[in-house]
Coordinates of C-alpha atoms in Angstrom, one line a residue:
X17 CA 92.5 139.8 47.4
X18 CA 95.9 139.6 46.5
X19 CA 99.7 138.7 47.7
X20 CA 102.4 140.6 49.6
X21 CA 105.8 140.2 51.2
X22 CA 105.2 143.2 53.5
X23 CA 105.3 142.4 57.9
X24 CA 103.7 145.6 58.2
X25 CA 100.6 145.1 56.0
X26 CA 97.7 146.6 57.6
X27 CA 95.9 144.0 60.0
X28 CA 93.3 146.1 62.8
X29 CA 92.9 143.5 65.9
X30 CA 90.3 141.2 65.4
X31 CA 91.2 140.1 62.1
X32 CA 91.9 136.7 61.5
X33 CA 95.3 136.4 61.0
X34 CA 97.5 139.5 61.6
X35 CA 101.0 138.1 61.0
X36 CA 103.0 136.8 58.1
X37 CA 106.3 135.0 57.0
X38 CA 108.4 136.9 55.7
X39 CA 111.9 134.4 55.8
X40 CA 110.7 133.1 52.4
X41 CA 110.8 134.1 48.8
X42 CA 107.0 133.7 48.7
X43 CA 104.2 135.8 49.4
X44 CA 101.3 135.9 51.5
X45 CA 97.7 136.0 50.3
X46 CA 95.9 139.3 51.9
X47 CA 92.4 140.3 51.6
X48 CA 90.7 143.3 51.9
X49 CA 87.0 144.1 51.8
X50 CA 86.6 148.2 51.7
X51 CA 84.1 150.5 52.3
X52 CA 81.7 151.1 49.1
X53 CA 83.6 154.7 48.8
X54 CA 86.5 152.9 49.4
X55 CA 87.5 155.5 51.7
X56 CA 88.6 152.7 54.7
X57 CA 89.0 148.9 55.2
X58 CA 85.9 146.9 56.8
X59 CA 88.5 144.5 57.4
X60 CA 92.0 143.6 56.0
X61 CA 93.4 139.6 57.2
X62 CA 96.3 137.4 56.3
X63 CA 95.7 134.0 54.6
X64 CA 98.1 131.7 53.9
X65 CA 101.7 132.3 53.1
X66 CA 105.0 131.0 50.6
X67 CA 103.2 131.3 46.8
X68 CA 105.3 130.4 44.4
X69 CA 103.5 130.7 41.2
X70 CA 104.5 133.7 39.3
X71 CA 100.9 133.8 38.0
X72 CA 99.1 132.7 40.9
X73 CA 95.3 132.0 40.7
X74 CA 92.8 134.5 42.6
X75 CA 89.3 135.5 43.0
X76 CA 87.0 136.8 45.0
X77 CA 83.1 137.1 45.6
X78 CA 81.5 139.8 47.7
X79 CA 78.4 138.6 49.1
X80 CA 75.1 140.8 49.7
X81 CA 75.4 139.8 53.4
X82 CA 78.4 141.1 53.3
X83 CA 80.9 137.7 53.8
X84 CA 83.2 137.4 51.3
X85 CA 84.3 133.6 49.3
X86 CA 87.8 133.5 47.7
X87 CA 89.7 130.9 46.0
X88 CA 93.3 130.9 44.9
X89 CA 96.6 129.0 45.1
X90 CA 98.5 129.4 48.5
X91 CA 100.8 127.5 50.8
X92 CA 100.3 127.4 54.6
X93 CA 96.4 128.5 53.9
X94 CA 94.4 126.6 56.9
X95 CA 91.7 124.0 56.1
X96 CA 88.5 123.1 57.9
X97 CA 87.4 120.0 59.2
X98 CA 84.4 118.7 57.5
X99 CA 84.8 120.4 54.0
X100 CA 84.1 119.3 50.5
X101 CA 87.9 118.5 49.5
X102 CA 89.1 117.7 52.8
X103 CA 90.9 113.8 51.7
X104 CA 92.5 116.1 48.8
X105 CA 95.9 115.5 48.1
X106 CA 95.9 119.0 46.5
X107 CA 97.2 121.5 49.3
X108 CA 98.1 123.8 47.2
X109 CA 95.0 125.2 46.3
X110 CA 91.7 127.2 48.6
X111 CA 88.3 127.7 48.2
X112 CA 87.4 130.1 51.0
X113 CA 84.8 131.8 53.1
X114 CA 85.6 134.7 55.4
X115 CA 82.7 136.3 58.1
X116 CA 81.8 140.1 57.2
X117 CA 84.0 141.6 59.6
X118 CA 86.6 139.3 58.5
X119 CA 87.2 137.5 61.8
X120 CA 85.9 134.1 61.4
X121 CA 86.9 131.6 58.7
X122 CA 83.6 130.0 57.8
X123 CA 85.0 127.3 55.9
X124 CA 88.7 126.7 54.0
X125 CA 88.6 123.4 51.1
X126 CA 91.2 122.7 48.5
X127 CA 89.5 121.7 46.1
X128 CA 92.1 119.3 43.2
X129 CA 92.9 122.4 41.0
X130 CA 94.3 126.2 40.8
X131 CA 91.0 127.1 41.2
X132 CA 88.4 130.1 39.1
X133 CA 85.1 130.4 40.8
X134 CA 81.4 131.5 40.2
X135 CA 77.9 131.1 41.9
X136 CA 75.1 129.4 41.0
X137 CA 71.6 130.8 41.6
X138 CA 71.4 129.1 44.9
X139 CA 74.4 130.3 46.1
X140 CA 76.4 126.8 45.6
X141 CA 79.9 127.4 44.3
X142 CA 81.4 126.4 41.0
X143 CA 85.0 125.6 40.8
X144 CA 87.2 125.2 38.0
X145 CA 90.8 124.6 37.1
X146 CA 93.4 122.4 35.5
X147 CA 92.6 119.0 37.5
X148 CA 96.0 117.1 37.8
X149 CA 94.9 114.5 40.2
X150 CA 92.6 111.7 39.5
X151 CA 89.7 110.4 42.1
X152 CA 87.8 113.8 41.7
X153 CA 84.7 113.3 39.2
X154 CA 81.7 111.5 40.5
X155 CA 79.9 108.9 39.1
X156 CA 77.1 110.8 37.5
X157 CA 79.3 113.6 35.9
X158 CA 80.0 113.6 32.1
X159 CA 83.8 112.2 32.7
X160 CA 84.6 110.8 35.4
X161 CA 88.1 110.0 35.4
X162 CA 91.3 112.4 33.8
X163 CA 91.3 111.1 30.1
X164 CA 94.8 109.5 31.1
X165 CA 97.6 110.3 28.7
X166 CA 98.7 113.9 30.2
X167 CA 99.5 115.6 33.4
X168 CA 96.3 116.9 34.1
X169 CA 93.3 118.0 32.1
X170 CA 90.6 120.7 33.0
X171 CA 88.5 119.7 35.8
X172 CA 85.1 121.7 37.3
X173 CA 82.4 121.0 40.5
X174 CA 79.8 122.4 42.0
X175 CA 80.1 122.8 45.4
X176 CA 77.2 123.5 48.1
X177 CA 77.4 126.9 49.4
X178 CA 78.7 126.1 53.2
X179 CA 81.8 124.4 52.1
X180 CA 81.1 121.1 53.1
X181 CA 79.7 118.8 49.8
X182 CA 81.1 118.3 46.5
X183 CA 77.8 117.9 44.9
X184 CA 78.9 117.8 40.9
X185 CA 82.2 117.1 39.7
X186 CA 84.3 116.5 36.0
X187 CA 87.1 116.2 33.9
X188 CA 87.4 117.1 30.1
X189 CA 90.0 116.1 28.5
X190 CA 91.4 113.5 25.9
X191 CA 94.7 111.6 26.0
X192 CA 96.7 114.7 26.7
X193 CA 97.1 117.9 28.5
X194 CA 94.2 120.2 28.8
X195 CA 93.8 123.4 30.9
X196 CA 90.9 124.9 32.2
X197 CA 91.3 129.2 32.6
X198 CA 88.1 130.3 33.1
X199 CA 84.3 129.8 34.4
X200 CA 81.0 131.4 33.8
X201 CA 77.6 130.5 34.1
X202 CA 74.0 131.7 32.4
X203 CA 70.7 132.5 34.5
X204 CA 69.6 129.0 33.8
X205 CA 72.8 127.6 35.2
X206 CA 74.5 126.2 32.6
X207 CA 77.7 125.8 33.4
X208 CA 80.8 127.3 30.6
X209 CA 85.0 126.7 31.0
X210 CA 87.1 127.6 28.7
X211 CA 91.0 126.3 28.3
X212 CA 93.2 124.9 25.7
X213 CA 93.4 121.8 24.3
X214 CA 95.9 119.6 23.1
X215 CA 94.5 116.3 23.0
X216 CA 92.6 115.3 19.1
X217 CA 90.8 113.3 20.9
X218 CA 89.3 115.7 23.0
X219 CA 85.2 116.1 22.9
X220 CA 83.7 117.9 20.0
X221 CA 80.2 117.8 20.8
X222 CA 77.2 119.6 19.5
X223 CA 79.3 122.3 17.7
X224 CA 80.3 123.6 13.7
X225 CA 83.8 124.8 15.5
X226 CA 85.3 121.3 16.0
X227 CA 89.3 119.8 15.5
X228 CA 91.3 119.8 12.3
X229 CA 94.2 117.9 11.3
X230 CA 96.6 121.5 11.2
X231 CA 95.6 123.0 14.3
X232 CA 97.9 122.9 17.4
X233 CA 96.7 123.5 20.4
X234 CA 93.3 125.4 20.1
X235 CA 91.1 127.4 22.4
X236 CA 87.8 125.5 23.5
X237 CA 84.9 126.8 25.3
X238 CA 82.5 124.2 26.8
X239 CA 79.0 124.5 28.1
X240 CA 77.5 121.8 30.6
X241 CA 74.4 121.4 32.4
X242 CA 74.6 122.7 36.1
X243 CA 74.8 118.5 37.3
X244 CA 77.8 118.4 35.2
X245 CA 76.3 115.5 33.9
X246 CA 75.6 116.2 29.8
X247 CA 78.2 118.1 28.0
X248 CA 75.7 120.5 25.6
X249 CA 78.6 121.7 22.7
X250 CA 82.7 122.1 22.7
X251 CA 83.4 125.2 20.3
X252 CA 87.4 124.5 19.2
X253 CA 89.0 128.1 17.6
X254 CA 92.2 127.7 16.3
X255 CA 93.9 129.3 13.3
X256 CA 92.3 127.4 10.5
X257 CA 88.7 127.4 11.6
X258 CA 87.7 130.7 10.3
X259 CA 87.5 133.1 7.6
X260 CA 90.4 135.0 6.2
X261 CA 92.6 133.3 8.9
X262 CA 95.4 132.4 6.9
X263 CA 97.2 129.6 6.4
X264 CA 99.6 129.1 10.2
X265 CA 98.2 127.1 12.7
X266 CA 99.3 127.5 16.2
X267 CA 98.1 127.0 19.8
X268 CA 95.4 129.6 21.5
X269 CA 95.3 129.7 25.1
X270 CA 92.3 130.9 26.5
X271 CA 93.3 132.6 30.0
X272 CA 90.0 134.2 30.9
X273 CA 86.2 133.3 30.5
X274 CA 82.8 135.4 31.9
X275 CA 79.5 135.3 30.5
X276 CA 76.3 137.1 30.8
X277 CA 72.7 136.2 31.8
X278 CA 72.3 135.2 28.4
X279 CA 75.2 132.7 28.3
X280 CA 77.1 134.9 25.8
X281 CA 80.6 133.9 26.4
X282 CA 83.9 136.1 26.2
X283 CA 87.6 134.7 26.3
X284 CA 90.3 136.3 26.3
X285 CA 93.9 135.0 25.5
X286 CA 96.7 134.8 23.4
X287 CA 97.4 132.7 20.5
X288 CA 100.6 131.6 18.9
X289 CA 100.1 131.6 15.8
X290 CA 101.5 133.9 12.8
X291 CA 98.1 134.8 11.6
X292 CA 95.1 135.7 14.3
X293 CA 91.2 134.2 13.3
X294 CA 89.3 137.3 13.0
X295 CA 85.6 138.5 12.4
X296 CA 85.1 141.6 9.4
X297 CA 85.9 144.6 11.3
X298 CA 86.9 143.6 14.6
X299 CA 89.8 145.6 16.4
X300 CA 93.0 143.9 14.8
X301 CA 95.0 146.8 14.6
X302 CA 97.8 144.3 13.2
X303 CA 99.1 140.7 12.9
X304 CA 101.5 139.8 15.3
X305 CA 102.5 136.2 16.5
X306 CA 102.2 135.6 20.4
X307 CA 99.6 138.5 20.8
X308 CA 95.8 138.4 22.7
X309 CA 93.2 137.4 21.7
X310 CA 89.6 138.6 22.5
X311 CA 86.1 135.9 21.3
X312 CA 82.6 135.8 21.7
X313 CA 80.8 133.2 20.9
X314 CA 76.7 132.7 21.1
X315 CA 74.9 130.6 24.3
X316 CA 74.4 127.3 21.4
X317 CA 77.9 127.2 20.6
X318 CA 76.6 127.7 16.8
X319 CA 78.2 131.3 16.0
X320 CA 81.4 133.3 16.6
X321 CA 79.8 136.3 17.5
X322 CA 83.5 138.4 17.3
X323 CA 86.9 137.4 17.2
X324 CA 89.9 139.7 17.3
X325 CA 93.2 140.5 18.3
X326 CA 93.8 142.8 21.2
X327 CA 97.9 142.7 20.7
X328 CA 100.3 145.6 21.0
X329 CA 103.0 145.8 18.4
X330 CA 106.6 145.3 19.2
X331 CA 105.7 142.3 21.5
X332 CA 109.1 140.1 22.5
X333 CA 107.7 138.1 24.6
X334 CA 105.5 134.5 24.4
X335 CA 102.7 135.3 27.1
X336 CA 100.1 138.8 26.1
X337 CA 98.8 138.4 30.2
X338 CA 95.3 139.4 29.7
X339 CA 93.7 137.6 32.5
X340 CA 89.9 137.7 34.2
X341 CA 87.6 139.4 32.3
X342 CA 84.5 140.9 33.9
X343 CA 81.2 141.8 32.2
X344 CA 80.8 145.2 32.2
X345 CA 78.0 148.1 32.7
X346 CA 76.1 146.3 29.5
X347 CA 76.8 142.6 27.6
X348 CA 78.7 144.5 24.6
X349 CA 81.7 145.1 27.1
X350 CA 83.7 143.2 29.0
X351 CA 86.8 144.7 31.1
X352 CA 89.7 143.2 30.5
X353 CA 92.9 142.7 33.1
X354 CA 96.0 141.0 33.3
X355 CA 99.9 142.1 32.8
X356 CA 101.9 142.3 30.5
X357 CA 105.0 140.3 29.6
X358 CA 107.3 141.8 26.8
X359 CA 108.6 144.8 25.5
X360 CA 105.8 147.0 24.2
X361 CA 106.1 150.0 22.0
X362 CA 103.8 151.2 21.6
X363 CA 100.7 150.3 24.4
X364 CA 97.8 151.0 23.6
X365 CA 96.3 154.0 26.3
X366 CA 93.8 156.4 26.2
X367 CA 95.0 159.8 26.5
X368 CA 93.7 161.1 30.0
X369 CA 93.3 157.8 32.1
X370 CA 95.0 156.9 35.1
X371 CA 98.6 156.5 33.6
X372 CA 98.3 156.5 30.1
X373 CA 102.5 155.6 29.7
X374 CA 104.8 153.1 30.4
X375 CA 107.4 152.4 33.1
X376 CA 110.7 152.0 31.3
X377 CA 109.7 149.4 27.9
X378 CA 106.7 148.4 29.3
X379 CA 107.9 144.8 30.0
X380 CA 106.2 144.3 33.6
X381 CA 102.9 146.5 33.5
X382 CA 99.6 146.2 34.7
X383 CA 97.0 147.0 33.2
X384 CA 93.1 147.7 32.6
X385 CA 91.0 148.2 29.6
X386 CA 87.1 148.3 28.7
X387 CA 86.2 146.3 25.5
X388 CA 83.4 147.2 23.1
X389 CA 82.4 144.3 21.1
X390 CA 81.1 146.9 18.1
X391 CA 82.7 146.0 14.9
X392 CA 83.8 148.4 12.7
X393 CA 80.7 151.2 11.5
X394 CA 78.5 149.9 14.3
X395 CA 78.0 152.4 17.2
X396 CA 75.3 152.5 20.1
X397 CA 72.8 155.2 19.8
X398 CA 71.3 155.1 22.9
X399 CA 69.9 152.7 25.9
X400 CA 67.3 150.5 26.0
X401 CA 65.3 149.1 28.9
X402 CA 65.8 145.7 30.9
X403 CA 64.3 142.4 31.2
X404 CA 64.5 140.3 34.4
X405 CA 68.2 139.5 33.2
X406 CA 69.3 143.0 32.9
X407 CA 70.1 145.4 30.2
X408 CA 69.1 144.4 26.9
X409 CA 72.0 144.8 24.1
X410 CA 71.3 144.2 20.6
X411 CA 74.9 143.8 18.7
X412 CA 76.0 142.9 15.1
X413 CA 78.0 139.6 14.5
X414 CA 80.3 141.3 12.4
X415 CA 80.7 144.8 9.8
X416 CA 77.8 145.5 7.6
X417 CA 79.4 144.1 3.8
X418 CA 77.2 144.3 1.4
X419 CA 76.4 140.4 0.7
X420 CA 78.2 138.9 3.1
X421 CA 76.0 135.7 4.1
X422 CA 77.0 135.7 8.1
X423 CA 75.9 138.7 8.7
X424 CA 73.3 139.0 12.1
X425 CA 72.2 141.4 14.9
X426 CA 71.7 139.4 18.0
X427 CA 69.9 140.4 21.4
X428 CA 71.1 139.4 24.4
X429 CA 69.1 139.1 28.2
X430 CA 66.2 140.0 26.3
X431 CA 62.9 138.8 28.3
X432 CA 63.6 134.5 27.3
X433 CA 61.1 132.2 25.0
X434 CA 59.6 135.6 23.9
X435 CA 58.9 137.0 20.3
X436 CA 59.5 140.5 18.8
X437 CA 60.5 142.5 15.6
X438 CA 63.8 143.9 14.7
X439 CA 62.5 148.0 13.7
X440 CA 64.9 149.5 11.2
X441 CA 64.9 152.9 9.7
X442 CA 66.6 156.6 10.4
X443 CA 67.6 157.6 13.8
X444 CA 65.2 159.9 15.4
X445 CA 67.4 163.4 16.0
X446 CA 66.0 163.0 19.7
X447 CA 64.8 160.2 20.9
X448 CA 60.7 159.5 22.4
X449 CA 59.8 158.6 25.6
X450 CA 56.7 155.9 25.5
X451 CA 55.2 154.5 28.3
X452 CA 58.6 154.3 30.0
X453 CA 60.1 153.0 27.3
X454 CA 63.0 155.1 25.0
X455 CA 62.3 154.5 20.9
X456 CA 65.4 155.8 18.6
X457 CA 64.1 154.8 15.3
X458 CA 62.0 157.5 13.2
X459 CA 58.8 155.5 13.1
X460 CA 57.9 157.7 9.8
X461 CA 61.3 155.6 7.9
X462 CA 60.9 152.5 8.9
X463 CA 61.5 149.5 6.6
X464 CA 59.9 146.4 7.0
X465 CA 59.6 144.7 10.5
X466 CA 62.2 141.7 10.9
X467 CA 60.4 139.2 13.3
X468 CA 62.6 137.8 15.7
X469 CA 62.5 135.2 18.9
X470 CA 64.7 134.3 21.9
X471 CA 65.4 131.5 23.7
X472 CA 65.2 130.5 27.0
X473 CA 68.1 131.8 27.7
X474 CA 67.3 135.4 26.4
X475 CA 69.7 135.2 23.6
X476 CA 67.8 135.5 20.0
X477 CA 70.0 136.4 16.6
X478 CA 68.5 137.2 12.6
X479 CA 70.3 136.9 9.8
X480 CA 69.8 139.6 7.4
X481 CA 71.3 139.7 4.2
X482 CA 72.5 143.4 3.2
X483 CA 71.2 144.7 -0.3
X484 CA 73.7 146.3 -2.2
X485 CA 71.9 149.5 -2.7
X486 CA 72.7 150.1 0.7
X487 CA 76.2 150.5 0.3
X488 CA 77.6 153.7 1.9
X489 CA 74.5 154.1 3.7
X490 CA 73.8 154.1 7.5
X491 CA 70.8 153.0 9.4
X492 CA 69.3 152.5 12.9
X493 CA 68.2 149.3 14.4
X494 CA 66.3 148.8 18.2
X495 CA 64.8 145.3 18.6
X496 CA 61.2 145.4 20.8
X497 CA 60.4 142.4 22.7
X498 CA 57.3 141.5 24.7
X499 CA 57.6 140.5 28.5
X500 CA 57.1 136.7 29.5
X501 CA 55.1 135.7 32.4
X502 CA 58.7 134.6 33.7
X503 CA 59.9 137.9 32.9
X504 CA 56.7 140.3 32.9
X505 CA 54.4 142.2 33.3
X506 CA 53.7 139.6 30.4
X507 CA 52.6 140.7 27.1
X508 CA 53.9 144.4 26.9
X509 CA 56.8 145.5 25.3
X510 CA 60.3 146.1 26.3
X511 CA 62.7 147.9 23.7
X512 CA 66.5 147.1 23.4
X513 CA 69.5 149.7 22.9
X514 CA 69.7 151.2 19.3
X515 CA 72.5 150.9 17.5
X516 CA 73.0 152.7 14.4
X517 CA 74.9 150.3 11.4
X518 CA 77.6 152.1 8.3
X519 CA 77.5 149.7 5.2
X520 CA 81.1 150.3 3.4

């Protein structure tokens, strides 16, 4: 999905709107479903005309029977009678459901915000977005009401998958402004947003990352319960919060959120401030103010997981663009999009890729870039196997220093409420095959077993403190887990990626 200004936009008959208005400044919204190969359109349909935004709100959801949900801010986008949001006084907003062969609007809402969407594992819809207009939360939620002070603060709801019930709605927010960029959910249906917030007396719940008196304007992530009724933790991350951050506060605006099975959480941004929070060897290539900002951050809210700066020296301009991240192939990356607002020199490319150089100084420019979430001397050896959640990674909460006290690997969509050991030693020169299952560590150099446990959600993380006779040494880690009735055959094991670990 996206927005053009073009009459002659492909539309084959049958579609459900083939014309647009062109006598305005604005655009039209246009969606597209293509072939897997993407070779030809399955359909291609108008919706809705005249945005005005200059960074409108869209998103899309392909379904396995093939219809397609969208949401997104639009004027002259048609409603249906009967919908979740129909009494809204919000028409500038859609959530959306198109028939496979794009013919038949299922259902058209607008739900009380520029709207970011996910699914639950039912199929209902979650909906998030800065929610300016009051009447909205139900009585059961966390918040019912805006907090009251500001234009709007974030808003989210759950929505039942035909369109037609609101059946969980809240605000978040204190006594002024607070946006909401980005939703996720885990595979237990927790429910994460992530925004900025400007209020002191917004929630801090259940978190060590929680308001200062210096900070302006910082990031928060929240996680809720999938009735939208108990707020589990807020984690706040502005300039002062952590390590070797300086000494500048200065607001972080979260533009982006995703998570994985697990409830790992990424956002993605940009941050005012002179000085960018960091974790030990994430990629901060330098310090720049008004730059992006990239953060993970663990399904308990407890631990920063990586924090870095993704900026591009030379930036003029206030706003870095990255927008809409997606979880990639495996939970260490994330792909990261937006566009980018200032003059640039250089941007970072990798030689080879699609266009690897600017147009002119870079100042309008799309772009698209994978994220490892490796710090610095941590690389991946080679794949693991999967749980019912998928993949299993096993990462590093920061560079190997010899002492340094927050140093963990973590696990992530492991099998859940399961127990294993954490095998380190050499890397095998090629790796063995057992019973399916691919083991990287020389079993004839192993040190002693860590034991290790996940949650329910399939997240699990060890501390381990770093002796400093391994300094300048390198070793190989692969966590094996055993299967869950939930997530069996129960009681053998599964083994996670190896990664192998460079102690400075």
């Amino acid at each position: 999905m996206g927005f053009t200004q073009s009459a002659n936009w492909p539309t084959p008959p049958g579609a459900f709107d083939i014309s647009v208005d062109t006598t305005g400044p604005g655009y039209a919204v246009a969606v597209v479903r293509l072939l897997a190969d993407g070779s030809a359109p399955i359909f291609s349909t108008f919706f809705g005309n005249q945005v005005f935004d200059g960074f409108p709100v869209v998103s899309t959801i392909a379904k396995d029977d093939g219809t397609v949900l969208l949401c997104g801010d639009s004027g002259g986008v048609p409603y249906t009678a009967g919908s979740a949001f129909e009494d809204s006084s919000f028409q500038g907003s859609f959530l959306a459901k198109f028939s496979a062969d794009g013919s038949d609007l299922l259902f058209s809402t607008p739900p009380p915000c520029k709207p970011f969407m996910t699914e639950l594992s039912d199929g209902s819809i979650v909906v998030a977005g800065d929610g300016g207009y009051s009447g909205w939360g139900l009585p059961s939620s966390y918040q019912d009401s805006a907090g009251g002070g500001g234009a709007f603060d974030a808003w989210v709801g759950v929505v039942s998958a035909d369109g037609r019930d609101l059946l969980a709605a809240t605000y978040l927010g204190g006594l002024e402004d607070e946006s909401c960029r980005g939703v996720g959910v885990d595979a237990l249906d927790n429910i994460y947003i992530a925004g900025t917030a400007v209020s002191d007396t917004f929630p801090s719940v259940g978190s060590p990352f929680a308001w200062e008196d210096d900070e302006m304007a910082p990031g928060y992530v929240a996680r809720f319960d999938r009735g939208l009724s108990e707020l589990h933790w807020t984690v706040l991350l502005g300039t002062e919060l952590l390590p070797n951050s300086g000494s500048t506060g200065g607001q972080t605006s979260w533009q982006g959120l995703s998570s994985d099975r697990s409830g790992v959480v990424t956002v993605v941004g940009w941050g005012g401030a002179n000085l960018p929070y960091f974790t030990a060897g994430a990629h901060t290539p330098s310090i720049q103010t008004n730059s992006g900002r990239v953060a993970r951050i663990a399904p308990d809210g407890s631990r920063l997981l990586y924090a870095g700066s993704a900026e591009w020296p030379g930036k003029t301009q206030s706003f870095s663009g990255i927008r809409q991240p997606a979880i990639g192939r495996s939970p260490r990356t994330s792909l990261l999009s937006g566009s980018i607002l200032g003059t640039l020199d250089p941007f970072h490319t990798s030689p080879g890729t699609f266009k690897d150089t600017c147009t002119g100084d870079c100042s309008i420019e799309a772009y698209l870039s994978q994220w490892s979430f490796f710090h610095e001397g941590v690389e991946l050896i080679g794949d693991g196997g999967e749980s019912c959640l998928g993949l299993i990674s096993l990462n590093t909460t920061r560079r190997a220093d010899v002492n340094a006290a927050d140093f963990a690997f973590y696990l992530s969509q492991a099998p859940p409420s399961s127990v294993g050991v954490l095998l380190l030693g050499a890397a095998l020169p090629l790796p063995l095959a057992i019973e399916g299952q691919t083991l990287w560590i020389d079993a004839g150099t192993l040190l002693p077993l860590q034991l290790l446990t996940t949650m329910e959600s399939g997240y699990g993380a060890l501390d381990l403190g770093i002796p400093a006779a391994a300094a300048g040494k390198t070793f190989a880690a692969q966590a094996a887990v055993l299967r869950t009735d939930a997530c069996g055959p129960a009681g053998t094991l599964v083994l996670s990626e190896a990664i192998s670990v460079s102690v400075p």
